[in-house]
Amino acid sequence: MQQWHGLSWDFSPLSQSCTFMDLTISIVANKITTTIYKKPQNLYLYIPPSSAHPKGMLHGLITGSILRFYRLCTADATQKTQQLYTHVIQRGYTREHLLPLFHKAHAHAKTYISCTRVDNELICQQKLISSRQRVFLHLPYHPDDPPAHTIQLLWKTHVSKPTNEPKLSEMTNYQMAPTPIDQLTIAYHRPPNLRNQLSICTIHSRGRNISSFQ
């Protein structure tokens, strides 16, 4: 085996449990169980509240993590959620700030898990239709810039639904095609940091793609 394609292989004894990427898979009472795997060196250094990041960052972290727990853990999703809460509290967030986000994320995960395949397909179709009615405004985030709700108000007042003017969604372009845009999504990205400025790396192509080998 060690001669196969010049690779070095490590073998371990047969076991009732194994870890693959971020998942631990076990056989318990003749049933397959799964849970999230965390490296022992993981320090859980989530972005602290003092950092200049959009407010939606924390909401996305909690919602995405809890949904991941419910999708990948067969029995201990609640325990993983409690651990996440503890780790985020330790980064400086308050209980009053976190509890509404956790309750909302928990309800979202429960609703998602309870959806049937037909429900999920319908949701995907609705999202596809909605994406065709949406335009994105990409901005570097800065806490002193006008907040997102102010930009949304300007969008509605002067572009989407101006007073005594036709709505944007009711207008046509120069080819007389409709413009069904009625939503604005503000997509924040972080400005360049010290790593971007001092450690610029460019990945060059060095041959065939790995996926092309057989």
CSV table of N, CA, C and O in Angstrom, one decimal, residues 39 70 125-127 164:
chain,number,residue,atom,x,y,z
A,39,LYS,N,-11.4,20.9,16.9
A,39,LYS,CA,-10.0,20.6,17.2
A,39,LYS,C,-9.8,21.0,18.7
A,39,LYS,O,-10.3,22.0,19.1
A,70,TYR,N,-28.1,21.5,14.0
A,70,TYR,CA,-29.3,20.8,13.8
A,70,TYR,C,-29.3,19.9,12.6
A,70,TYR,O,-29.9,18.8,12.5
A,125,GLN,N,-37.3,28.3,-5.3
A,125,GLN,CA,-37.9,28.9,-6.5
A,125,GLN,C,-38.2,30.4,-6.1
A,125,GLN,O,-38.0,31.3,-6.9
A,126,GLN,N,-38.8,30.5,-4.9
A,126,GLN,CA,-39.1,31.9,-4.4
A,126,GLN,C,-37.9,32.8,-4.3
A,126,GLN,O,-37.9,34.0,-4.6
A,127,LYS,N,-36.8,32.2,-3.8
A,127,LYS,CA,-35.5,33.0,-3.7
A,127,LYS,C,-35.0,33.3,-5.1
A,127,LYS,O,-34.5,34.4,-5.2
A,164,ASN,N,-44.4,61.2,-6.6
A,164,ASN,CA,-45.0,61.8,-7.9
A,164,ASN,C,-44.2,61.3,-9.1
A,164,ASN,O,-44.3,62.0,-10.1
